[in-house]
Short mmCIF file of C-alpha atoms and ligand atoms in Angstrom, two decimals:
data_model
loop_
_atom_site.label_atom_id
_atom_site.label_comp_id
_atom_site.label_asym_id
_atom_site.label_seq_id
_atom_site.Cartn_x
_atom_site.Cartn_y
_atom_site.Cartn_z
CA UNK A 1 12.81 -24.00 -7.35
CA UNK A 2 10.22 -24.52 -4.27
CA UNK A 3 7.91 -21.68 -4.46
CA UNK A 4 7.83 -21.05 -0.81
CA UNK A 5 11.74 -20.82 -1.02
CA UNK A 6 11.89 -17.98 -3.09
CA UNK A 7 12.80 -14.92 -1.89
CA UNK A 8 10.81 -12.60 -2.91
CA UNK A 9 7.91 -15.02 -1.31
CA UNK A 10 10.05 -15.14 2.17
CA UNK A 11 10.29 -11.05 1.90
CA UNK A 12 5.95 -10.68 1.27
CA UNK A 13 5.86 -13.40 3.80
CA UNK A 14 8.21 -11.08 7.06
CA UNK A 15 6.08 -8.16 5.73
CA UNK A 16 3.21 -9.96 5.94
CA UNK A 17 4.16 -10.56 9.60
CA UNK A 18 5.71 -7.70 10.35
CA UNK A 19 2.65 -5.49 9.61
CA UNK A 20 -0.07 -8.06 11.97
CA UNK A 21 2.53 -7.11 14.55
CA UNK A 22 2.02 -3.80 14.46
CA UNK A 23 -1.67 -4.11 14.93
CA UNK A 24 -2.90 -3.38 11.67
CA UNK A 25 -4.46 -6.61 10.22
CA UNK A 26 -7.05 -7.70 12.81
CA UNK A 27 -9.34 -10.72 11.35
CA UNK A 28 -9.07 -10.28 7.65
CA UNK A 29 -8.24 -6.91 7.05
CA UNK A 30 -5.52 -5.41 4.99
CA UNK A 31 -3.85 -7.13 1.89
CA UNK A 32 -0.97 -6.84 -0.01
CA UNK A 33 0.73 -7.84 -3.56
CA UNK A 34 4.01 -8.41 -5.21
CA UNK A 35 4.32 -7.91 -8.89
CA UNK A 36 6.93 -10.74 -9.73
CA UNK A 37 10.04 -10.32 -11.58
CA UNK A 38 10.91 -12.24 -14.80
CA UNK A 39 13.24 -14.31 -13.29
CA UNK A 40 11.49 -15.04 -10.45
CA UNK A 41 8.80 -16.06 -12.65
CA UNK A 42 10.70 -18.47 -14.75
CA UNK A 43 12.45 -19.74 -11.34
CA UNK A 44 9.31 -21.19 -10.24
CA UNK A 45 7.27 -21.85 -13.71
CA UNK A 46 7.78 -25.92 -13.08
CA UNK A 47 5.79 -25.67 -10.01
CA UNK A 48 2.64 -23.41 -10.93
CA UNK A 49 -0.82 -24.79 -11.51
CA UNK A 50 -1.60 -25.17 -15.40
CA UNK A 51 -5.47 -24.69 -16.92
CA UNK A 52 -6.91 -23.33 -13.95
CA UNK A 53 -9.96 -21.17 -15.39
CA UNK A 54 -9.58 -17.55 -16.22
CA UNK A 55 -11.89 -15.04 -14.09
CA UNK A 56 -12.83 -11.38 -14.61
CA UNK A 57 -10.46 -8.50 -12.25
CA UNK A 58 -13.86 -6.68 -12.55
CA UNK A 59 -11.67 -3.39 -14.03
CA UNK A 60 -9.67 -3.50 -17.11
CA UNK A 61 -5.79 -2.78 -16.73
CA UNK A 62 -3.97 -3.19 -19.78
CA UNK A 63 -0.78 -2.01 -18.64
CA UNK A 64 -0.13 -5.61 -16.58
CA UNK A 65 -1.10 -8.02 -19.47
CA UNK A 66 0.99 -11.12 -18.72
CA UNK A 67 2.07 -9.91 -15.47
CA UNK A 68 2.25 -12.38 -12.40
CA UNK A 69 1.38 -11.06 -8.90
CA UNK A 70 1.65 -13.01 -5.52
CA UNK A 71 -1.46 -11.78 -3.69
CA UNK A 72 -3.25 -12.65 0.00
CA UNK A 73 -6.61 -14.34 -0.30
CA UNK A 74 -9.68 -12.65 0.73
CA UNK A 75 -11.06 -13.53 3.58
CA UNK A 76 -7.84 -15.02 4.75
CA UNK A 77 -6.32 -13.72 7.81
CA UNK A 78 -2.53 -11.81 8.19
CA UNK A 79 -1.62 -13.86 11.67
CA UNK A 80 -1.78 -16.92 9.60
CA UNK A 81 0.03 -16.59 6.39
CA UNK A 82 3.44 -17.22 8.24
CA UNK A 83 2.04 -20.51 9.51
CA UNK A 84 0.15 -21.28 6.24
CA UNK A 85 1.31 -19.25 3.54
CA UNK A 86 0.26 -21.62 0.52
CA UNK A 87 -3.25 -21.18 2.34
CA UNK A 88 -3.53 -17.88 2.54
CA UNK A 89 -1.77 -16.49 -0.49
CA UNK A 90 -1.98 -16.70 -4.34
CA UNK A 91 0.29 -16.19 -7.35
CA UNK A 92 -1.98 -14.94 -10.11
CA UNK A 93 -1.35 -14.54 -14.10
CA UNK A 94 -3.01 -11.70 -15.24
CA UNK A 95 -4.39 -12.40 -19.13
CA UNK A 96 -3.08 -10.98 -22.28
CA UNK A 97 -6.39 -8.49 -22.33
CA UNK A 98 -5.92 -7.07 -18.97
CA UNK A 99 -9.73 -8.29 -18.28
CA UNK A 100 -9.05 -11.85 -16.63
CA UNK A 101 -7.05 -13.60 -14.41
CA UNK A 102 -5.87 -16.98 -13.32
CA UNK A 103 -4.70 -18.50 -9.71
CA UNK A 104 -1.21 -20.15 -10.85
CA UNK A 105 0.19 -21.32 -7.63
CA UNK A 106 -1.43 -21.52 -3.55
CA UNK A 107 -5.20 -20.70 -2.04
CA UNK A 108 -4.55 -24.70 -1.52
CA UNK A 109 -7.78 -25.17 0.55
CA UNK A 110 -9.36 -22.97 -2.34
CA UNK A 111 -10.57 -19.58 -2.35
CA UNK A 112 -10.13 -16.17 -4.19
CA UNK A 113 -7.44 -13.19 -4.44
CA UNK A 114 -7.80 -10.47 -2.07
CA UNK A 115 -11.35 -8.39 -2.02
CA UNK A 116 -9.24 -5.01 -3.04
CA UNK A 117 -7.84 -6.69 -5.72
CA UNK A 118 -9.52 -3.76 -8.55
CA UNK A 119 -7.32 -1.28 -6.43
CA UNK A 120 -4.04 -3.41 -6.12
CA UNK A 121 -4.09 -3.80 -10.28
CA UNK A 122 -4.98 0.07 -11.28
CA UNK A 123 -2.45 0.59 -8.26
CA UNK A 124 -0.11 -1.13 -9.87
CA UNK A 125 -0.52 -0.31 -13.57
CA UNK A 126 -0.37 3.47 -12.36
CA UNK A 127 2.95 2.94 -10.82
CA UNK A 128 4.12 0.46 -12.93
CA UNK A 129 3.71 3.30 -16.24
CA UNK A 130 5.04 6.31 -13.96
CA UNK A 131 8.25 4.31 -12.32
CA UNK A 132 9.74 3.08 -15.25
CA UNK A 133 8.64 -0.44 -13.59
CA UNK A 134 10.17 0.22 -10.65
CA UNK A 135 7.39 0.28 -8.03
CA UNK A 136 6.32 -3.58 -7.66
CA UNK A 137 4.40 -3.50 -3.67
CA UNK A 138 1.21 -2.46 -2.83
CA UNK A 139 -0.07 -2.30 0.54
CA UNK A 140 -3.55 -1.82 2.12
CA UNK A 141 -3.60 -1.87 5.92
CA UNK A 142 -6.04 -0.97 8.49
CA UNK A 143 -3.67 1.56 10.49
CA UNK A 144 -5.20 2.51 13.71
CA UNK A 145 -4.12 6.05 14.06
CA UNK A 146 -4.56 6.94 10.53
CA UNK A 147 -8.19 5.94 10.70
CA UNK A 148 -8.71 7.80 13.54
CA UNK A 149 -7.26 11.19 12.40
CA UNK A 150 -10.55 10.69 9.56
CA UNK A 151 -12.76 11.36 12.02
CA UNK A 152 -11.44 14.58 13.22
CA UNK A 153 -9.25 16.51 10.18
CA UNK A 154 -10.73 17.95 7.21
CA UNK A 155 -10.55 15.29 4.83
CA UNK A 156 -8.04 16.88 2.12
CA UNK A 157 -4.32 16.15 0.98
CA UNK A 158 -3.39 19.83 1.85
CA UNK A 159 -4.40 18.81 5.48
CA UNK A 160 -3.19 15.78 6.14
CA UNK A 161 -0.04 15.98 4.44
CA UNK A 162 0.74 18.71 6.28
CA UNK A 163 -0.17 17.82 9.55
CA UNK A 164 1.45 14.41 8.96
CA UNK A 165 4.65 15.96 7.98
CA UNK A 166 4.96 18.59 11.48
CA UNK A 167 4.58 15.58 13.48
CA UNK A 168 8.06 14.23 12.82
CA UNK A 169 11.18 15.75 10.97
CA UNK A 170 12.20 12.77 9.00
CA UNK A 171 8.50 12.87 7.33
CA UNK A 172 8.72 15.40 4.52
CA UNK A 173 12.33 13.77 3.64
CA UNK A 174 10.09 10.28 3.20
CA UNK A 175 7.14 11.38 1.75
CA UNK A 176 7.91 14.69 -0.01
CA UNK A 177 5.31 14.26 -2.83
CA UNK A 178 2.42 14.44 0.62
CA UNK A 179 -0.30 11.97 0.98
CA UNK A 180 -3.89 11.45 -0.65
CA UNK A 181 -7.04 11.19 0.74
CA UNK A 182 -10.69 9.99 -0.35
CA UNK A 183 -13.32 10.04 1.53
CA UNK A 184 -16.27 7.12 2.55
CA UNK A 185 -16.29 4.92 -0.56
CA UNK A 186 -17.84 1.37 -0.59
CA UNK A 187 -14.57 -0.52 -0.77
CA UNK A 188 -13.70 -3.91 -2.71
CA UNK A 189 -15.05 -2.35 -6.71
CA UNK A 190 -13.82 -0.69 -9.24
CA UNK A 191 -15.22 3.17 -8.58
CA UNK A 192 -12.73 2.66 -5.10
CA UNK A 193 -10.35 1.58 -7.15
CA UNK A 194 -10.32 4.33 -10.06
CA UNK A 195 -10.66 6.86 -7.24
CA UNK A 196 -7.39 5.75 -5.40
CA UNK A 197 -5.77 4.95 -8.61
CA UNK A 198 -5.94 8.73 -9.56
CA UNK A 199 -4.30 9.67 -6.72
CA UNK A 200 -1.51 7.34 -6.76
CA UNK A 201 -0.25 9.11 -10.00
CA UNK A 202 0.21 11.56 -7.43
CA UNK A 203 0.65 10.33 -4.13
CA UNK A 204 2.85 6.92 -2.52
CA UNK A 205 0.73 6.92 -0.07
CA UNK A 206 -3.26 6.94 -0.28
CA UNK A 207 -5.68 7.55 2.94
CA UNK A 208 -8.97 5.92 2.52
CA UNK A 209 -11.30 7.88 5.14
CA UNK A 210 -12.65 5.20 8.44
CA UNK A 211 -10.74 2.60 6.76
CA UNK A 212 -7.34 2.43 6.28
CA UNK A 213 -4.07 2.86 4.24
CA UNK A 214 -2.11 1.90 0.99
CA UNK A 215 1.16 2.46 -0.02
CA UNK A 216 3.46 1.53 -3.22
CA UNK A 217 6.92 1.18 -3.12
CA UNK A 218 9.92 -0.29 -4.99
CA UNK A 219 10.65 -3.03 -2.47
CA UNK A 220 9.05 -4.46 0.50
CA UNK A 221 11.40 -2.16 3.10
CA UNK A 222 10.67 1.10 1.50
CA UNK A 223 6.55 0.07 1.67
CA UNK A 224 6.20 -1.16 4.69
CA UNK A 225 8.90 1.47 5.89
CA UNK A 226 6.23 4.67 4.18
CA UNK A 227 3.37 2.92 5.68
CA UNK A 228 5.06 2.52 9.76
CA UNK A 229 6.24 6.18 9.00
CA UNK A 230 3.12 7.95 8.27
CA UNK A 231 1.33 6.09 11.17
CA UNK A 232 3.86 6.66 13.99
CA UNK A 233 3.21 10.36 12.49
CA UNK A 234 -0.41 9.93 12.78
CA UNK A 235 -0.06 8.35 16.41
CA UNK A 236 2.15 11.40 17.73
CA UNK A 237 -0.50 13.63 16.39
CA UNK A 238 -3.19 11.74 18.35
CA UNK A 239 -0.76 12.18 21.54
CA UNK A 240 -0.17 16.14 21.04
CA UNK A 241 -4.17 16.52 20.51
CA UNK A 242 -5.22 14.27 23.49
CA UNK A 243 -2.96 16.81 25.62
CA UNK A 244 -3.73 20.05 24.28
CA UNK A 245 -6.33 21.45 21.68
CA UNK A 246 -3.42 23.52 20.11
CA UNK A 247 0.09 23.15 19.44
CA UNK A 248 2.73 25.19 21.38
CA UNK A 249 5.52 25.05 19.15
CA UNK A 250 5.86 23.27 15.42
CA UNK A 251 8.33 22.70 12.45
CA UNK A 252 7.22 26.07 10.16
CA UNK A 253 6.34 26.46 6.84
CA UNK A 254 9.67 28.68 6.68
CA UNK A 255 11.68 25.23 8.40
CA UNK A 256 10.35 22.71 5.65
CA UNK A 257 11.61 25.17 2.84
CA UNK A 258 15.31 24.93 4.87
CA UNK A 259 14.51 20.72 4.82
CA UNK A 260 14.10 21.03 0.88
CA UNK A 261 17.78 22.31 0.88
CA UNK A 262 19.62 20.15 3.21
CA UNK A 263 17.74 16.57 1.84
CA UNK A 264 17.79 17.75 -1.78
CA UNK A 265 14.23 17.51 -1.68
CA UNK A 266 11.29 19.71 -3.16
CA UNK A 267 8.25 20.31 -1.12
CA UNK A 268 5.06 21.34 -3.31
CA UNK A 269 3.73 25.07 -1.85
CA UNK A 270 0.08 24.21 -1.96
CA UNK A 271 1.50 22.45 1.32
CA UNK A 272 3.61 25.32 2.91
CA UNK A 273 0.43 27.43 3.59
CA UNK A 274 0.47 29.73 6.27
CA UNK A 275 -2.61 28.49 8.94
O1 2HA B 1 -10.88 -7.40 4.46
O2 2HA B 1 -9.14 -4.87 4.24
O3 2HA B 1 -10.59 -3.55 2.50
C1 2HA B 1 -9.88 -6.98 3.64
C2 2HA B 1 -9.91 -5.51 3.59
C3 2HA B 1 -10.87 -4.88 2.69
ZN1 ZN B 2 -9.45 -2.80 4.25
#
């Protein structure tokens, strides 16, 4: 089967797209990666580079030995993977140590995986362990409101989960667990990439302070769909605080504990706190 046929390449390819659209990926930033299926593996094993040279992660993750992710390049930009996907993305093997890996398919004008990709691979061992395999996306973007709201809120997951979630009914129902934030880190290493990693045993969704976003998920809708949510969140907040230095009215602790009912949902206290 053609690689660029496939359709879990077509799917990374919209969301891809989909996300430059909504601002998020200006120049190089953001990057995302697939962790492929068996089948989809096997589908496409004809066409994949063989003997290409194995190359330290720079992180050790076990967990993924033999694992095959399609990844963005680094340094390559979002705007142009729908024009030039075998360009700008890579399909990786991942070596039976967990130490090394390989670039089996794409980066055709040469090139690496993604600078973040220490964080994708603890991301996704981390998920991989806790989902019963289920979680296969991670996604780093550079959301504009989200970034902004770590210049003004105290930078904690009590905070911003809970500001997050008053901003818009439907958030607690999408990201009951809450969110997690770090603070400044020097991205692209390993230390970054232990530090979100702890969280996401936590968290789906991971705030990295004057930088940006990432997000598992099982499929490509439900990531990009966590990601959009918690920034339109973010963007309303920015609205309400550009028009008034306090709130008038919000959804109370006492109104999220009558959500938890109605969705089936549970709500962790250490975010119900009364302010
Ligand atoms: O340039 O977003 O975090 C890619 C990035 C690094
Ligand atoms: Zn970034």
């Amino acid at each position: 089967m053609k690689v660029l046929e496939s359709k879990f390449m077509q799917d990374f390819i919209k969301m891809a797209d989909d996300g430059y659209k909504q601002g998020w990926h200006e120049r190089n930033g953001g990057n995302l990666s697939y962790r492929l299926k068996k089948g989809e593996v096997d589908a496409i094993r004809g066409r994949m580079y063989r003997d290409t040279p194995w190359q330290p992660i720079g992180t050790e993750v076990p967990g993924l030995a033999g694992e095959f992710f399609l990844v963005t390049g680094t340094g390559k930009y979002f705007r142009n993977i729908i024009v030039d996907p075998e360009a700008c993305l890579a399909i990786i093997e991942i070596d039976e140590t967990g130490s090394n890996y390989r670039i089996r398919w794409g980066l055709v004008e040469g090139g690496n995986p993604t600078s973040e990709l220490p964080t994708h691979l603890m991301n996704h061992e981390v998920k991989k362990n806790l989902t019963d395999g289920k979680h296969r996306v991670i996604y780093h973007a550079h959301t504009t409101n989200t970034i902004a709201l770590t210049f003004v809120l105290p930078l904690e997951d009590e905070v911003f989960t809970r500001e997050l979630w008053e901003m818009a009914t439907e958030c607690p129902v999408v990201f009951p667990e809450g969110v997690g934030v770090i603070g400044w880190m020097v991205p692209g290493g390993r230390e970054i990439a232990v530090a979100t990693s702890k969280l996401m045993e936590k968290y789906n969704a991971v705030i990295w302070a004057h930088h940006g976003m990432f997000c598992s998920g099982e499929t490509f809708d439900l990531t990009f769909g966590l990601m959009h949510t918690i920034e339109k969140s973010a963007e309303i907040l920015i609205k309400v605080l550009s028009m008034v230095p306090q709130k008038r009215q919000t959804i109370s602790p006492d109104n999220f504990r009558k959500l938890e009912k109605g969705f089936h949902i549970t709500l962790p206290e250490k975010f119900l706190y009364e302010k």
